[in-house]
XYZ file of C-alpha atoms in Angstrom:
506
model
C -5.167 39.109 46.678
C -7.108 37.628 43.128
C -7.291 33.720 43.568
C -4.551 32.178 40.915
C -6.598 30.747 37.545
C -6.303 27.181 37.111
C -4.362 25.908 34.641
C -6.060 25.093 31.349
C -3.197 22.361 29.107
C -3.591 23.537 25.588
C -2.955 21.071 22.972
C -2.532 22.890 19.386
C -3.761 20.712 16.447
C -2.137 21.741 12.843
C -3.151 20.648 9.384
C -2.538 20.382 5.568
C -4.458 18.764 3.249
C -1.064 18.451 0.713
C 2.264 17.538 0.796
C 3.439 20.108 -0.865
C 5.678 22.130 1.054
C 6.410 19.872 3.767
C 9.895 19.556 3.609
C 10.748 23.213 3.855
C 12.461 24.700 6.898
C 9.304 27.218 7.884
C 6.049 25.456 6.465
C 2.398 26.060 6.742
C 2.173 23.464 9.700
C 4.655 25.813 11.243
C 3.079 28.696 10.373
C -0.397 27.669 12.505
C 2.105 26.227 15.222
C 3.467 29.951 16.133
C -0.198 31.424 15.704
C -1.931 29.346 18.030
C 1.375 29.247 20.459
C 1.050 33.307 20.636
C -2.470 33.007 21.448
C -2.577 30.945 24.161
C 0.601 33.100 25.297
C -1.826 36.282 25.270
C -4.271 34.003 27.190
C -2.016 33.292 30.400
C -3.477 35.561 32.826
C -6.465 33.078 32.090
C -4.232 29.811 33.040
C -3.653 28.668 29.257
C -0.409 26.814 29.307
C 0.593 24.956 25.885
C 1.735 21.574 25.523
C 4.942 20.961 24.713
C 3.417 17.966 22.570
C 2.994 18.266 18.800
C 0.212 17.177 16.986
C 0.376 17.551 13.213
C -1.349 15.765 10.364
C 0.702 17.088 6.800
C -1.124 15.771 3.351
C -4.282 14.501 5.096
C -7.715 16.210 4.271
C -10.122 17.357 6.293
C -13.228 15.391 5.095
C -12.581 12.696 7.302
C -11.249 11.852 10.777
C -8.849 8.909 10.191
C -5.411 11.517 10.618
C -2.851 9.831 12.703
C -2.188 12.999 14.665
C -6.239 13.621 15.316
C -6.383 10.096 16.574
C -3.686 10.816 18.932
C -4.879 13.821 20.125
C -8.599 11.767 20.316
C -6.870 9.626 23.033
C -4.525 11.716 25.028
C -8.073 13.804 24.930
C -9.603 10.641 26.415
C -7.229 9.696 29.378
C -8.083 13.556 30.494
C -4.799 15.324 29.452
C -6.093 18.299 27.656
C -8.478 20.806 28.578
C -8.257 23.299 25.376
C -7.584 22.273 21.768
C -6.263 25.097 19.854
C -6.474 24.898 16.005
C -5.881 28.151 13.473
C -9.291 27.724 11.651
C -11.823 25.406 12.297
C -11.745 23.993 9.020
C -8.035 22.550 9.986
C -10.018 20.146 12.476
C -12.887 19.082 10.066
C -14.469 20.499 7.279
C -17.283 17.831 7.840
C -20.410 18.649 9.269
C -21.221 15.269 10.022
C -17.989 15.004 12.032
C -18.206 18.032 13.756
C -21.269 16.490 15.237
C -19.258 13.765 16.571
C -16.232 16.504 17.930
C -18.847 17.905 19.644
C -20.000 15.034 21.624
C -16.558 13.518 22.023
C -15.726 17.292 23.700
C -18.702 17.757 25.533
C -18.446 13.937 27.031
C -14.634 14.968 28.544
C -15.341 18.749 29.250
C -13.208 19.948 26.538
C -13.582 23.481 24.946
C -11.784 24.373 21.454
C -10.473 27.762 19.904
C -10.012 28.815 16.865
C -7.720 31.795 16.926
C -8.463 33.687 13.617
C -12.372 33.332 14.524
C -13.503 34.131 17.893
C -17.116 32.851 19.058
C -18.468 31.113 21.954
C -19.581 27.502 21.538
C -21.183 27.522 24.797
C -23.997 29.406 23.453
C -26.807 28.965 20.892
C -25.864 31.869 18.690
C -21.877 30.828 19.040
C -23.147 27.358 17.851
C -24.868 28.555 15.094
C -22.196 30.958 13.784
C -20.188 27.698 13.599
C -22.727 25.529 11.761
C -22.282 28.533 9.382
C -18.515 28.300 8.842
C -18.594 24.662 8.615
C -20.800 24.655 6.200
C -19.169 26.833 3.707
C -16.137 24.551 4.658
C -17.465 21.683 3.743
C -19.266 23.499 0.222
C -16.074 24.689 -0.462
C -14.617 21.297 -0.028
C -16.937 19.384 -2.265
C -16.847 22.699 -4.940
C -13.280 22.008 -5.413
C -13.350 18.409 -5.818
C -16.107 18.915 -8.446
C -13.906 21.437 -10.195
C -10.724 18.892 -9.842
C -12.445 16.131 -11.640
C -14.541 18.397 -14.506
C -10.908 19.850 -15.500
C -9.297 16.544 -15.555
C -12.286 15.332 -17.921
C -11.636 18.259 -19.603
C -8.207 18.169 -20.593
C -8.481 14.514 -21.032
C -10.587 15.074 -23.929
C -8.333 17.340 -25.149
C -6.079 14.582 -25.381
C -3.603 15.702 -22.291
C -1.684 13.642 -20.474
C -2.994 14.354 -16.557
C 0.035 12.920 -14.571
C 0.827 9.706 -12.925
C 3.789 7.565 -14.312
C 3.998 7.505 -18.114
C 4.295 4.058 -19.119
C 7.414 2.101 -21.282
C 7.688 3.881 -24.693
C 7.013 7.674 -23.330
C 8.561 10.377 -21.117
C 5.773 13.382 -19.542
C 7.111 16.861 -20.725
C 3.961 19.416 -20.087
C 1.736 17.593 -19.675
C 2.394 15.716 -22.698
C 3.159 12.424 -23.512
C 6.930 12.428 -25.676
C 8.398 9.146 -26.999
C 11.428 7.426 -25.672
C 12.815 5.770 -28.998
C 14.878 3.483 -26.913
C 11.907 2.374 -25.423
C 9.489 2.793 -28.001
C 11.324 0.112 -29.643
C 11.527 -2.403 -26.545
C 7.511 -1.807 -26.393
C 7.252 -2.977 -30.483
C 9.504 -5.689 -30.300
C 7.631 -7.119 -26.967
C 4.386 -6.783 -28.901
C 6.077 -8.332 -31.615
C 7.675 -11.123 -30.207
C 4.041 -11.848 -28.136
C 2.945 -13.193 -31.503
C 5.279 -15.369 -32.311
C 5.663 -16.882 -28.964
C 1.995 -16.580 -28.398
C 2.472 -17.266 -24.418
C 2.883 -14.118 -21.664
C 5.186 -16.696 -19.475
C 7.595 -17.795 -22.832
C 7.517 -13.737 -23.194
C 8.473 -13.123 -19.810
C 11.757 -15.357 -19.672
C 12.181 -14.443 -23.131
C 12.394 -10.948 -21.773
C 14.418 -11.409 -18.887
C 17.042 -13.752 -20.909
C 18.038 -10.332 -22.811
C 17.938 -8.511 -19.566
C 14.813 -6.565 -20.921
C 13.382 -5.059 -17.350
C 10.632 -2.563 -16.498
C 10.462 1.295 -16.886
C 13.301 2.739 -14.361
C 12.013 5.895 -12.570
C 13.778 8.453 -10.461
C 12.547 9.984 -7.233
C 12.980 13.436 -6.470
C 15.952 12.814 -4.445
C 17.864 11.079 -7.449
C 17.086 7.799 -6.078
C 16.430 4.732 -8.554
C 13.697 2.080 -8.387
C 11.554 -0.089 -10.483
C 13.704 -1.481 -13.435
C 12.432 -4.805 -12.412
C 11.848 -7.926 -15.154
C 8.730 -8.268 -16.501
C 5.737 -10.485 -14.439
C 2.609 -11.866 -16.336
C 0.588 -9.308 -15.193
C 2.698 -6.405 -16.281
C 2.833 -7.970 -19.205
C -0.723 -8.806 -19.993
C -1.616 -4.959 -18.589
C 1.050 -3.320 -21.153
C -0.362 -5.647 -24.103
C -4.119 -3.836 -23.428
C -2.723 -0.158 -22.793
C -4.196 1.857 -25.392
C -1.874 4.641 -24.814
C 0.414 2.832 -27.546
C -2.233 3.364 -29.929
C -2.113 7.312 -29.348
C -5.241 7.212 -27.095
C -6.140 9.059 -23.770
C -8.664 6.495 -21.565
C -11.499 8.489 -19.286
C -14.269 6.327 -17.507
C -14.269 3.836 -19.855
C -14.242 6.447 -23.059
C -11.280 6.536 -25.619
C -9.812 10.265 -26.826
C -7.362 10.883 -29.082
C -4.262 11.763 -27.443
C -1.950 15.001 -28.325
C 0.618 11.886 -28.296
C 2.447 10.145 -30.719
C 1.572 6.199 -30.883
C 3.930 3.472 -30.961
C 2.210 0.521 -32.074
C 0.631 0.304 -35.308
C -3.003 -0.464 -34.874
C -2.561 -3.605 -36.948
C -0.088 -5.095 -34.275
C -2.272 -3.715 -31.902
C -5.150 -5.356 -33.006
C -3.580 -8.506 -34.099
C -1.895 -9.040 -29.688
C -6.046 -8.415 -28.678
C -7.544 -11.068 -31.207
C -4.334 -13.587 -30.013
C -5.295 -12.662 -25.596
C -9.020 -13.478 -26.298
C -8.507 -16.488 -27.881
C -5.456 -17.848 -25.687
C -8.240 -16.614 -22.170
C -7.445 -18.274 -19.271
C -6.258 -21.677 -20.407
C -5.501 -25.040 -18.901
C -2.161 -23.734 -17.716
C -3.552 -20.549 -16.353
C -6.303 -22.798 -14.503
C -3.840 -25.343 -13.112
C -1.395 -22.772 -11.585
C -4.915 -21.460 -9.561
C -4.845 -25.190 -8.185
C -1.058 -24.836 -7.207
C 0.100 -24.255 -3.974
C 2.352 -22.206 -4.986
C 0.784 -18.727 -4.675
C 3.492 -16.923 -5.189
C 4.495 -18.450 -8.614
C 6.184 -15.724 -11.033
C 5.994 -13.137 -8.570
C 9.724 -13.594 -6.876
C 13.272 -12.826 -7.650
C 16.535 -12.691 -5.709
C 18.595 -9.813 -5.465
C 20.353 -10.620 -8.427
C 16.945 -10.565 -10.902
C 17.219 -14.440 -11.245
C 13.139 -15.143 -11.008
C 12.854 -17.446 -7.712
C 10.877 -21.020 -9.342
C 8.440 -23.642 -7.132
C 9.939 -26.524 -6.836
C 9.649 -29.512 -3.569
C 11.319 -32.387 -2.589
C 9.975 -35.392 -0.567
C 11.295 -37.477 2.645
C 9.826 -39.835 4.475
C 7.007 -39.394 2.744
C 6.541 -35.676 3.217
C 6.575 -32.946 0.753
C 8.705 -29.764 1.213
C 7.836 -26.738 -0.893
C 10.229 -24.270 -1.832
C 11.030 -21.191 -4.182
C 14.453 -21.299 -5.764
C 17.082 -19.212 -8.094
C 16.553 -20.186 -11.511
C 19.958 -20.178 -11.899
C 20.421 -22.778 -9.513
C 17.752 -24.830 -10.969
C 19.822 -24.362 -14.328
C 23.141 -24.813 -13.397
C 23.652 -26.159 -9.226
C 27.298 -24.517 -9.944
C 26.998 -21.449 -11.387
C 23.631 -20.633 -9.346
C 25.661 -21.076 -5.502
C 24.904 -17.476 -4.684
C 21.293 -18.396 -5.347
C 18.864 -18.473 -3.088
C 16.385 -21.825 -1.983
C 13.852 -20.573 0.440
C 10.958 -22.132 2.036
C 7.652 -21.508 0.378
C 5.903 -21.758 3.239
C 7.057 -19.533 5.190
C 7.526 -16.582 2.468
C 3.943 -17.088 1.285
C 2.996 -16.092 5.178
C 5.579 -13.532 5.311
C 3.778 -11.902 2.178
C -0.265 -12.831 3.342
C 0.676 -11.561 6.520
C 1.980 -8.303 5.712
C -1.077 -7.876 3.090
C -3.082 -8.373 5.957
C -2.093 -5.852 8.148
C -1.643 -3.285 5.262
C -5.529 -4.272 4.710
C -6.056 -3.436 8.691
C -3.807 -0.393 9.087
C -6.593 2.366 8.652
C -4.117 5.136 8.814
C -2.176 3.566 4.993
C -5.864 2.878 3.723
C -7.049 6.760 4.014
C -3.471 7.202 2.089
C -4.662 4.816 -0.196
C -8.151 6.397 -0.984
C -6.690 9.930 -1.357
C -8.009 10.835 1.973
C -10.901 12.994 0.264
C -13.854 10.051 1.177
C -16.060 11.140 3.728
C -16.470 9.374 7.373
C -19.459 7.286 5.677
C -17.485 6.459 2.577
C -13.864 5.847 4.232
C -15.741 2.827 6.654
C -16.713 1.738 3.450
C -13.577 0.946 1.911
C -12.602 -0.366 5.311
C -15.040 -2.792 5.775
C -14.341 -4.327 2.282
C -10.765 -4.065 3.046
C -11.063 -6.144 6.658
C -13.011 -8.394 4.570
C -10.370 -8.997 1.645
C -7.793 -9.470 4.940
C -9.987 -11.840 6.068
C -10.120 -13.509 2.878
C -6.602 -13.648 2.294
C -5.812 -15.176 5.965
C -8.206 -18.268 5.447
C -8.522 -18.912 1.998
C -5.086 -17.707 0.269
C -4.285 -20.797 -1.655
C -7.288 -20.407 -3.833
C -6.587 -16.723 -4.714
C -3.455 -16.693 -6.556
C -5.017 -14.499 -9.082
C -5.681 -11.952 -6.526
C -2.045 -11.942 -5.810
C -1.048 -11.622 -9.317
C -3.589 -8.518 -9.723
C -2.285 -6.635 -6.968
C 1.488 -7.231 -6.434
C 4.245 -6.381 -9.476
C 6.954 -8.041 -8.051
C 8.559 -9.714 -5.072
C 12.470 -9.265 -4.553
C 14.184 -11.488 -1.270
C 17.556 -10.556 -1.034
C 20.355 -10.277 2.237
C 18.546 -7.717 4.477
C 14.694 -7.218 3.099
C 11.955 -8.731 1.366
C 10.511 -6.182 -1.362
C 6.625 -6.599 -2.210
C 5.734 -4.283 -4.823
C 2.216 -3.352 -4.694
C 0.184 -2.134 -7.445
C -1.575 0.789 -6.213
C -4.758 1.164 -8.910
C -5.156 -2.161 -8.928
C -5.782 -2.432 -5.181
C -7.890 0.265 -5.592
C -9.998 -1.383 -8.042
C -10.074 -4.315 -5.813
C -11.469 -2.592 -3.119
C -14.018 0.270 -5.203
C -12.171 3.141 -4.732
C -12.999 5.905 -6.868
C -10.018 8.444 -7.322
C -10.470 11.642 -8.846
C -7.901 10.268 -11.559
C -8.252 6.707 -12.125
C -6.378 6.486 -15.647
C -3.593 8.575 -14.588
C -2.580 6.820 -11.638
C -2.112 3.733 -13.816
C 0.815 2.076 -13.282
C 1.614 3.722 -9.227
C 3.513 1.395 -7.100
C 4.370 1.242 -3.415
C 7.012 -0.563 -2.421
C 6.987 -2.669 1.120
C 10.384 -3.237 2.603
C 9.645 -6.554 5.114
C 12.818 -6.771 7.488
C 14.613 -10.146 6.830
C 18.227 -11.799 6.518
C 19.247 -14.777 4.889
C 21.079 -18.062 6.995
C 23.067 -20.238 5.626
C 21.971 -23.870 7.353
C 24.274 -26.113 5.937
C 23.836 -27.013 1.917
C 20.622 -24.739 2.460
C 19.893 -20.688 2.566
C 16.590 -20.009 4.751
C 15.108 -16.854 4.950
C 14.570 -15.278 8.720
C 11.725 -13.143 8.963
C 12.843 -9.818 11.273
C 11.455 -10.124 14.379
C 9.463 -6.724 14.419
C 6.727 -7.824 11.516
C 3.406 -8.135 13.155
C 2.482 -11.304 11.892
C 0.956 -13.869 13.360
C 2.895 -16.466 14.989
C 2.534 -19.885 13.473
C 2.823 -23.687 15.060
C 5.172 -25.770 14.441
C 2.666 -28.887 14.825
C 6.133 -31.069 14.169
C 8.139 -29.536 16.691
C 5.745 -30.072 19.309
C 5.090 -33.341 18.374
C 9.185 -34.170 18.924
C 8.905 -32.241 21.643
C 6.478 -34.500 23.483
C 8.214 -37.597 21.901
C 11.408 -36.632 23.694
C 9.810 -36.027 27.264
C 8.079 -39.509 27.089
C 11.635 -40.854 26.419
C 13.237 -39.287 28.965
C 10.495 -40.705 31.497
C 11.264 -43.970 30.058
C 14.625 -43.374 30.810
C 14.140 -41.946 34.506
C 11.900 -44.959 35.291
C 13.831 -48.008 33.872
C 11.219 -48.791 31.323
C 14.799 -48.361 28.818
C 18.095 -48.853 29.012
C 19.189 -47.026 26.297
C 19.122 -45.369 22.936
C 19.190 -48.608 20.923
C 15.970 -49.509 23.608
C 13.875 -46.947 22.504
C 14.902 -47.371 18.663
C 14.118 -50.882 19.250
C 10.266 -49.585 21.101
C 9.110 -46.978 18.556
């Protein structure tokens, strides 16, 4: 009788470099999933039994290793699950030879072999090796080829004058490719350059703005869903005041081309807002509110758009910071629905979940496109771990940073909304897209888990209990805490009679 194989566990790895076509019932993940499951079913007289486990990376690319699913399959690899790892083409695991180097080690360390089911060679031999140097590297040429074609027809058509993508800003709608004006907003866009040189002040322009309900671009996700539409911030402000896309003109690596658009602002106005932003530079005010405490200053709103203000109160010779509803501040009646929450422990709600966005490896390879290489990707993560870092120690000092990277911050019943801007992060942290200019203007929004309490006269906001954040001291609490065990022992050993006693004693 033949001895029985042993079992071999199979683990089939699936990728896609885009999103595109993700969401459809029988997809190109899918599609691998059923090839490499009918191979290793043709392989069971050999032992070759699949996991049941799924490990699928959709929209990441293959020039570096930082997939969610890889690094899964990296571990379970580790703890001596998997024997086989069964991918379609080898280019779905890496299209990197540097990498492969490393996949090879990290196999041959665990005794683990790989397949790839639409190429059959032997890796256990020189020529096998070879033969996959080969496909590798025409993986990896093929790789870089397209990039380099990606970015010469975006230069291309930008000197043409096209519009490349991204979010068109207030004023314009993208029809092919093309930028088409929005006369409602066309108008808003004038009247805010307008009205920037009378006032002659981004902050008198902002609550200006806001006064006559005057919000943000409202955009439309592909499920119908709203977002954005949010009042204007300093720094949205300041940014739309310098776009040159109201002047008809298409911005490449620093070089201007006409644009196949129409322009909005007359170049006179246009001119006239740039002469006014030099001269006004930073200022006194702008330098004070860098001093402030208050980091989060004309960042936050409530639910109800009302732009959240730093104010504090003092007792006992202690000062309380908090951010509160303008409409309180204006009217204690009419503003009862606002909202008065602590500023100290929103600014850590919002450091803290900047830090661990700046940690999270898996969102920054999102964030860099996920075409860097392994070299390149560390990169961007060391500098990010280092801006973390920054922000965790030193975040009174950098409200600028703040007001460069976030749009907005809304606090309302259930969440706390930080609206990151996307480019500007990236320019933060030297990313280089293949499309800086047309990603101008991405967002992300962060949804922090919260709900607001009612404690008496005052509404706190309670952070959800499954952020990640560090946990902070109450130094006061501890202090009472300490207090009230030395008065009980007081108490217990006669050294007080009484309340009144140890009123009288402290």
């Amino acid at each position: 009788m033949a001895e029985r194989p042993k079992v071999k566990r199979c683990a089939i790895y699936t990728r896609k470099s885009s999103e595109e076509g993700l969401d459809q019932a029988y997809n190109s993940l899918a599609a691998q999933r059923d090839a490499c499951t009918a191979y290793i079913a043709s392989q069971k007289h050999e032992g070759w039994l699949g996991l049941a486990k799924e490990y699928d990376d959709g929209g990441f690319s293959g020039g570096s290793l930082e997939r969610p699913a890889l690094q899964l399959l990296f571990e379970d690899l580790k703890r001596g699950e998997i024997d086989i790892i069964v991918v379609y083409k080898v280019d779905r695991l890496t299209r990197s030879l540097a990498d492969f180097a490393k996949l090879t080690e990290l196999f041959d360390e665990h005794q683990v072999s790989f397949v790839a089911v639409t190429q059959q060679f032997n890796t256990s031999t020189s020529m096998g090796r070879l033969t996959l140097n080969v496909l590798l590297s025409f993986a990896q040429f093929e790789r870089e080829l397209a990039g380099e074609r990606i970015r010469d027809k975006i230069a291309a058509s930008k000197r043409r004058g096209m519009w490349m993508g991204g979010h068109p800003p207030l004023g314009y709608d993208a029809k092919d490719r093309k930028l088409v004006i929005n006369d409602t907003e066309a108008e808003t866009v004038r009247q805010i350059f307008t009205r920037y040189l009378v006032l002659g002040s981004a902050k008198k322009l902002c609550d200006e703005l806001q006064a006559n309900g005057i919000k943000s671009k409202q955009r439309k996700r592909e499920d119908g869903a709203t977002y954005a539409g949010m009042p204007f911030a300093r720094g949205a402000i300041s940014y739309l005041l310098q776009n040159q896309v109201y002047l008809g003109k298409i911005l490449h690596k620093g070089e201007l081309f006409d644009g196949q658009h129409d322009p909005i602002v007359p170049i006179e106005l246009f001119q006239a807002v740039q002469d006014h932003l030099r001269v006004q530079g930073p200022g006194e005010t702008a330098k004070k509110k860098l001093a402030s405490p208050a980091i989060l200053k004309g960042l936050v709103f409530d639910g109800a758009g009302n732009r959240l203000q730093p104010t504090h109160s003092k007792k006992h010779g202690r000062k309380y910071r908090y951010y509160v509803s303008a409409s309180i501040i204006r009217d204690a009646k009419s503003g009862k629905d606002g909202l008065r929450v602590p500023a100290a422990d929103l600014e850590q709600l919002i450091i803290g979940t900047l830090f661990n966005r700046m940690k999270d490896r898996h969102w920054l390879a999102k964030l860099a496109q996920a075409h860097k290489n392994a070299g390149e990707f560390e990169e961007v993560a060391s500098r990010a771990a280092a801006l973390a870092n920054e922000l965790e120690q030193l975040h009174i000092n950098n409200t600028g940073l703040l007001n460069e990277i976030i749009e907005c911050i809304e606090v309302n019943k259930k969440w706390v909304l930080i609206t990151l801007l996307l480019t500007k992060l990236q320019q933060q942290l030297r990313i280089n897209v293949f499309d800086r200019d047309s990603a101008d203007g991405v967002t992300e929004v962060i949804q922090v888990p919260g709900h607001i309490l009612r404690c008496g006269k005052e509404v706190r906001l309670i952070i959800g209990k499954d952020q990640a954040l560090a946990h902070r001291v109450d130094q006061r609490l501890i202090r009472e805490i300490t207090q009230a065990r030395k008065w009980f022992a007081d108490l217990a050993r006669g050294q007080a009679t009484g309340i009144a006693d140890l009123a009288r004693q402290s």
